[in-house]
Amino acid sequence: MVIRGKGSRIDRLPLPGDVGEALADYLRHGRPHGFGRTVFVTACAPVTAVSRWTIKDLMVRACDRAGMAPVGAHRLRHTVASDLLSRGAGLREIGQVLRHQDLGTTAIYAKVDQAALLSLALPWPGSER
C-alpha cells in the first residue's frame, strides 16, 4: 500500500493478504463510483473523501458517546506507540509503524508506563520498601 504523508513523503507498506482482499472487495463493491484514486469516503450524504477533519469529528463524537472529554485523533498515534512499547516492541519497530524517520520522534510518542516500572524497581538499599 502506498501512503502519502507530510512533506510529499511516500512510503510503501506491506499489507496482509486478508486485509488486501477486504480492501479490494470494498473498492470493487462497497465504495461509490466517481472518486478516482480516493480510497475511503464517508458513509453518509454528502459522500466525500475522508479527510483529517472527518477523523477529528469521529473522535469527538466517540468521546462524547463515551462520556469523556474530547481528545484529538493524534492521540491514537500516542496510544498505539505506548501499547506497542508495553507489549515489548522496540523503538525502531514502533517508529516503522508510525513512519518516523528519527527515533527521537518515536521516543516522544512511546511513553513508558511509570506505574508498571515502579512495580519492577528494586527497593533502594536501606529503605523500608
JSON list of C-alpha atoms in Angstrom, two decimals:
[
{"chain": "A", "resi": 1, "resn": "MET", "atom": "CA", "xyz": [0.00, 0.00, 0.00]},
{"chain": "A", "resi": 2, "resn": "VAL", "atom": "CA", "xyz": [1.31, 3.46, -0.83]},
{"chain": "A", "resi": 3, "resn": "ILE", "atom": "CA", "xyz": [0.92, 6.08, 1.91]},
{"chain": "A", "resi": 4, "resn": "ARG", "atom": "CA", "xyz": [1.41, 9.76, 1.15]},
{"chain": "A", "resi": 5, "resn": "GLY", "atom": "CA", "xyz": [2.46, 11.80, 4.16]},
{"chain": "A", "resi": 6, "resn": "LYS", "atom": "CA", "xyz": [3.89, 15.10, 5.28]},
{"chain": "A", "resi": 7, "resn": "GLY", "atom": "CA", "xyz": [6.40, 16.84, 3.08]},
{"chain": "A", "resi": 8, "resn": "SER", "atom": "CA", "xyz": [5.41, 14.84, -0.01]},
{"chain": "A", "resi": 9, "resn": "ARG", "atom": "CA", "xyz": [6.79, 11.72, 1.67]},
{"chain": "A", "resi": 10, "resn": "ILE", "atom": "CA", "xyz": [5.71, 8.47, 0.04]},
{"chain": "A", "resi": 11, "resn": "ASP", "atom": "CA", "xyz": [6.02, 5.12, 1.84]},
{"chain": "A", "resi": 12, "resn": "ARG", "atom": "CA", "xyz": [5.23, 1.66, 0.55]},
{"chain": "A", "resi": 13, "resn": "LEU", "atom": "CA", "xyz": [3.92, -0.57, 3.33]},
{"chain": "A", "resi": 14, "resn": "PRO", "atom": "CA", "xyz": [3.13, -4.29, 3.30]},
{"chain": "A", "resi": 15, "resn": "LEU", "atom": "CA", "xyz": [-0.49, -5.30, 3.54]},
{"chain": "A", "resi": 16, "resn": "PRO", "atom": "CA", "xyz": [-1.60, -8.66, 4.99]},
{"chain": "A", "resi": 17, "resn": "GLY", "atom": "CA", "xyz": [-3.37, -10.81, 2.39]},
{"chain": "A", "resi": 18, "resn": "ASP", "atom": "CA", "xyz": [-6.76, -10.81, 4.12]},
{"chain": "A", "resi": 19, "resn": "VAL", "atom": "CA", "xyz": [-6.67, -7.03, 4.53]},
{"chain": "A", "resi": 20, "resn": "GLY", "atom": "CA", "xyz": [-5.74, -6.61, 0.87]},
{"chain": "A", "resi": 21, "resn": "GLU", "atom": "CA", "xyz": [-8.63, -8.85, -0.18]},
{"chain": "A", "resi": 22, "resn": "ALA", "atom": "CA", "xyz": [-11.10, -6.94, 2.01]},
{"chain": "A", "resi": 23, "resn": "LEU", "atom": "CA", "xyz": [-9.82, -3.62, 0.65]},
{"chain": "A", "resi": 24, "resn": "ALA", "atom": "CA", "xyz": [-10.09, -4.84, -2.96]},
{"chain": "A", "resi": 25, "resn": "ASP", "atom": "CA", "xyz": [-13.65, -6.04, -2.28]},
{"chain": "A", "resi": 26, "resn": "TYR", "atom": "CA", "xyz": [-14.55, -2.63, -0.80]},
{"chain": "A", "resi": 27, "resn": "LEU", "atom": "CA", "xyz": [-13.08, -0.82, -3.80]},
{"chain": "A", "resi": 28, "resn": "ARG", "atom": "CA", "xyz": [-14.97, -3.06, -6.24]},
{"chain": "A", "resi": 29, "resn": "HIS", "atom": "CA", "xyz": [-18.31, -3.31, -4.45]},
{"chain": "A", "resi": 30, "resn": "GLY", "atom": "CA", "xyz": [-18.58, -1.08, -1.38]},
{"chain": "A", "resi": 31, "resn": "ARG", "atom": "CA", "xyz": [-17.34, 2.34, -2.41]},
{"chain": "A", "resi": 32, "resn": "PRO", "atom": "CA", "xyz": [-19.47, 4.63, -4.55]},
{"chain": "A", "resi": 33, "resn": "HIS", "atom": "CA", "xyz": [-18.17, 5.29, -8.07]},
{"chain": "A", "resi": 34, "resn": "GLY", "atom": "CA", "xyz": [-16.67, 8.58, -9.14]},
{"chain": "A", "resi": 35, "resn": "PHE", "atom": "CA", "xyz": [-13.96, 9.11, -6.54]},
{"chain": "A", "resi": 36, "resn": "GLY", "atom": "CA", "xyz": [-10.93, 8.32, -8.67]},
{"chain": "A", "resi": 37, "resn": "ARG", "atom": "CA", "xyz": [-7.94, 7.27, -6.57]},
{"chain": "A", "resi": 38, "resn": "THR", "atom": "CA", "xyz": [-9.60, 8.23, -3.27]},
{"chain": "A", "resi": 39, "resn": "VAL", "atom": "CA", "xyz": [-9.87, 5.07, -1.22]},
{"chain": "A", "resi": 40, "resn": "PHE", "atom": "CA", "xyz": [-12.05, 5.98, 1.76]},
{"chain": "A", "resi": 41, "resn": "VAL", "atom": "CA", "xyz": [-15.23, 8.04, 1.54]},
{"chain": "A", "resi": 42, "resn": "THR", "atom": "CA", "xyz": [-17.87, 8.98, 4.07]},
{"chain": "A", "resi": 43, "resn": "ALA", "atom": "CA", "xyz": [-20.85, 6.66, 4.52]},
{"chain": "A", "resi": 44, "resn": "CYS", "atom": "CA", "xyz": [-23.46, 9.42, 4.87]},
{"chain": "A", "resi": 45, "resn": "ALA", "atom": "CA", "xyz": [-24.52, 12.16, 2.49]},
{"chain": "A", "resi": 46, "resn": "PRO", "atom": "CA", "xyz": [-22.92, 14.23, 1.28]},
{"chain": "A", "resi": 47, "resn": "VAL", "atom": "CA", "xyz": [-20.48, 11.49, 0.30]},
{"chain": "A", "resi": 48, "resn": "THR", "atom": "CA", "xyz": [-16.99, 12.98, 0.21]},
{"chain": "A", "resi": 49, "resn": "ALA", "atom": "CA", "xyz": [-13.41, 11.81, 0.66]},
{"chain": "A", "resi": 50, "resn": "VAL", "atom": "CA", "xyz": [-12.45, 11.05, 4.26]},
{"chain": "A", "resi": 51, "resn": "SER", "atom": "CA", "xyz": [-10.22, 13.88, 5.46]},
{"chain": "A", "resi": 52, "resn": "ARG", "atom": "CA", "xyz": [-8.39, 14.70, 8.66]},
{"chain": "A", "resi": 53, "resn": "TRP", "atom": "CA", "xyz": [-11.44, 16.74, 9.64]},
{"chain": "A", "resi": 54, "resn": "THR", "atom": "CA", "xyz": [-13.65, 13.67, 9.21]},
{"chain": "A", "resi": 55, "resn": "ILE", "atom": "CA", "xyz": [-11.37, 11.70, 11.56]},
{"chain": "A", "resi": 56, "resn": "LYS", "atom": "CA", "xyz": [-11.33, 14.57, 14.07]},
{"chain": "A", "resi": 57, "resn": "ASP", "atom": "CA", "xyz": [-15.13, 14.70, 14.06]},
{"chain": "A", "resi": 58, "resn": "LEU", "atom": "CA", "xyz": [-15.34, 10.91, 14.57]},
{"chain": "A", "resi": 59, "resn": "MET", "atom": "CA", "xyz": [-13.01, 11.17, 17.57]},
{"chain": "A", "resi": 60, "resn": "VAL", "atom": "CA", "xyz": [-15.01, 13.99, 19.14]},
{"chain": "A", "resi": 61, "resn": "ARG", "atom": "CA", "xyz": [-18.29, 12.10, 18.70]},
{"chain": "A", "resi": 62, "resn": "ALA", "atom": "CA", "xyz": [-16.80, 8.85, 20.04]},
{"chain": "A", "resi": 63, "resn": "CYS", "atom": "CA", "xyz": [-15.51, 10.66, 23.13]},
{"chain": "A", "resi": 64, "resn": "ASP", "atom": "CA", "xyz": [-18.92, 12.27, 23.61]},
{"chain": "A", "resi": 65, "resn": "ARG", "atom": "CA", "xyz": [-20.63, 8.85, 23.42]},
{"chain": "A", "resi": 66, "resn": "ALA", "atom": "CA", "xyz": [-18.12, 7.51, 25.95]},
{"chain": "A", "resi": 67, "resn": "GLY", "atom": "CA", "xyz": [-18.82, 10.42, 28.29]},
{"chain": "A", "resi": 68, "resn": "MET", "atom": "CA", "xyz": [-15.25, 11.69, 28.25]},
{"chain": "A", "resi": 69, "resn": "ALA", "atom": "CA", "xyz": [-13.58, 14.93, 27.32]},
{"chain": "A", "resi": 70, "resn": "PRO", "atom": "CA", "xyz": [-12.73, 15.16, 23.62]},
{"chain": "A", "resi": 71, "resn": "VAL", "atom": "CA", "xyz": [-9.25, 14.07, 22.54]},
{"chain": "A", "resi": 72, "resn": "GLY", "atom": "CA", "xyz": [-7.65, 14.62, 19.18]},
{"chain": "A", "resi": 73, "resn": "ALA", "atom": "CA", "xyz": [-7.18, 11.91, 16.60]},
{"chain": "A", "resi": 74, "resn": "HIS", "atom": "CA", "xyz": [-3.43, 12.35, 17.06]},
{"chain": "A", "resi": 75, "resn": "ARG", "atom": "CA", "xyz": [-3.86, 10.68, 20.45]},
{"chain": "A", "resi": 76, "resn": "LEU", "atom": "CA", "xyz": [-4.35, 7.41, 18.54]},
{"chain": "A", "resi": 77, "resn": "ARG", "atom": "CA", "xyz": [-0.70, 7.53, 17.44]},
{"chain": "A", "resi": 78, "resn": "HIS", "atom": "CA", "xyz": [0.45, 8.02, 21.03]},
{"chain": "A", "resi": 79, "resn": "THR", "atom": "CA", "xyz": [-1.81, 5.21, 22.22]},
{"chain": "A", "resi": 80, "resn": "VAL", "atom": "CA", "xyz": [-0.56, 2.78, 19.57]},
{"chain": "A", "resi": 81, "resn": "ALA", "atom": "CA", "xyz": [3.07, 3.64, 20.36]},
{"chain": "A", "resi": 82, "resn": "SER", "atom": "CA", "xyz": [2.59, 3.19, 24.12]},
{"chain": "A", "resi": 83, "resn": "ASP", "atom": "CA", "xyz": [0.68, -0.06, 23.62]},
{"chain": "A", "resi": 84, "resn": "LEU", "atom": "CA", "xyz": [3.37, -1.48, 21.34]},
{"chain": "A", "resi": 85, "resn": "LEU", "atom": "CA", "xyz": [6.04, -0.46, 23.86]},
{"chain": "A", "resi": 86, "resn": "SER", "atom": "CA", "xyz": [4.15, -2.17, 26.70]},
{"chain": "A", "resi": 87, "resn": "ARG", "atom": "CA", "xyz": [3.98, -5.35, 24.60]},
{"chain": "A", "resi": 88, "resn": "GLY", "atom": "CA", "xyz": [7.75, -5.39, 24.17]},
{"chain": "A", "resi": 89, "resn": "ALA", "atom": "CA", "xyz": [8.25, -3.71, 20.80]},
{"chain": "A", "resi": 90, "resn": "GLY", "atom": "CA", "xyz": [11.43, -1.69, 20.39]},
{"chain": "A", "resi": 91, "resn": "LEU", "atom": "CA", "xyz": [11.57, 1.96, 19.39]},
{"chain": "A", "resi": 92, "resn": "ARG", "atom": "CA", "xyz": [12.79, 1.06, 15.89]},
{"chain": "A", "resi": 93, "resn": "GLU", "atom": "CA", "xyz": [9.75, -1.18, 15.32]},
{"chain": "A", "resi": 94, "resn": "ILE", "atom": "CA", "xyz": [7.38, 1.42, 16.72]},
{"chain": "A", "resi": 95, "resn": "GLY", "atom": "CA", "xyz": [8.99, 4.06, 14.52]},
{"chain": "A", "resi": 96, "resn": "GLN", "atom": "CA", "xyz": [8.35, 1.89, 11.47]},
{"chain": "A", "resi": 97, "resn": "VAL", "atom": "CA", "xyz": [4.66, 1.58, 12.35]},
{"chain": "A", "resi": 98, "resn": "LEU", "atom": "CA", "xyz": [4.36, 5.35, 12.91]},
{"chain": "A", "resi": 99, "resn": "ARG", "atom": "CA", "xyz": [6.53, 6.04, 9.82]},
{"chain": "A", "resi": 100, "resn": "HIS", "atom": "CA", "xyz": [9.06, 8.13, 11.74]},
{"chain": "A", "resi": 101, "resn": "GLN", "atom": "CA", "xyz": [12.50, 8.75, 10.29]},
{"chain": "A", "resi": 102, "resn": "ASP", "atom": "CA", "xyz": [14.01, 9.78, 13.63]},
{"chain": "A", "resi": 103, "resn": "LEU", "atom": "CA", "xyz": [13.96, 7.55, 16.73]},
{"chain": "A", "resi": 104, "resn": "GLY", "atom": "CA", "xyz": [13.91, 10.71, 18.86]},
{"chain": "A", "resi": 105, "resn": "THR", "atom": "CA", "xyz": [10.47, 11.49, 17.48]},
{"chain": "A", "resi": 106, "resn": "THR", "atom": "CA", "xyz": [9.32, 7.95, 18.23]},
{"chain": "A", "resi": 107, "resn": "ALA", "atom": "CA", "xyz": [10.56, 8.27, 21.82]},
{"chain": "A", "resi": 108, "resn": "ILE", "atom": "CA", "xyz": [8.22, 11.25, 22.29]},
{"chain": "A", "resi": 109, "resn": "TYR", "atom": "CA", "xyz": [5.26, 9.09, 21.26]},
{"chain": "A", "resi": 110, "resn": "ALA", "atom": "CA", "xyz": [6.17, 5.91, 23.13]},
{"chain": "A", "resi": 111, "resn": "LYS", "atom": "CA", "xyz": [5.63, 6.93, 26.74]},
{"chain": "A", "resi": 112, "resn": "VAL", "atom": "CA", "xyz": [6.68, 4.50, 29.43]},
{"chain": "A", "resi": 113, "resn": "ASP", "atom": "CA", "xyz": [4.09, 3.35, 31.98]},
{"chain": "A", "resi": 114, "resn": "GLN", "atom": "CA", "xyz": [5.64, 4.72, 35.19]},
{"chain": "A", "resi": 115, "resn": "ALA", "atom": "CA", "xyz": [3.37, 2.66, 37.46]},
{"chain": "A", "resi": 116, "resn": "ALA", "atom": "CA", "xyz": [4.40, -0.56, 35.72]},
{"chain": "A", "resi": 117, "resn": "LEU", "atom": "CA", "xyz": [8.07, 0.36, 36.08]},
{"chain": "A", "resi": 118, "resn": "LEU", "atom": "CA", "xyz": [7.63, 1.13, 39.77]},
{"chain": "A", "resi": 119, "resn": "SER", "atom": "CA", "xyz": [6.40, -2.40, 40.40]},
{"chain": "A", "resi": 120, "resn": "LEU", "atom": "CA", "xyz": [9.62, -3.73, 38.82]},
{"chain": "A", "resi": 121, "resn": "ALA", "atom": "CA", "xyz": [12.03, -1.41, 40.63]},
{"chain": "A", "resi": 122, "resn": "LEU", "atom": "CA", "xyz": [14.14, -2.83, 43.42]},
{"chain": "A", "resi": 123, "resn": "PRO", "atom": "CA", "xyz": [13.99, -1.01, 46.76]},
{"chain": "A", "resi": 124, "resn": "TRP", "atom": "CA", "xyz": [16.76, 1.47, 47.47]},
{"chain": "A", "resi": 125, "resn": "PRO", "atom": "CA", "xyz": [19.32, -0.06, 49.85]},
{"chain": "A", "resi": 126, "resn": "GLY", "atom": "CA", "xyz": [18.40, 0.87, 53.42]},
{"chain": "A", "resi": 127, "resn": "SER", "atom": "CA", "xyz": [14.86, 1.97, 52.57]},
{"chain": "A", "resi": 128, "resn": "GLU", "atom": "CA", "xyz": [11.74, 0.38, 54.07]},
{"chain": "A", "resi": 129, "resn": "ARG", "atom": "CA", "xyz": [10.21, -0.54, 50.71]}
]
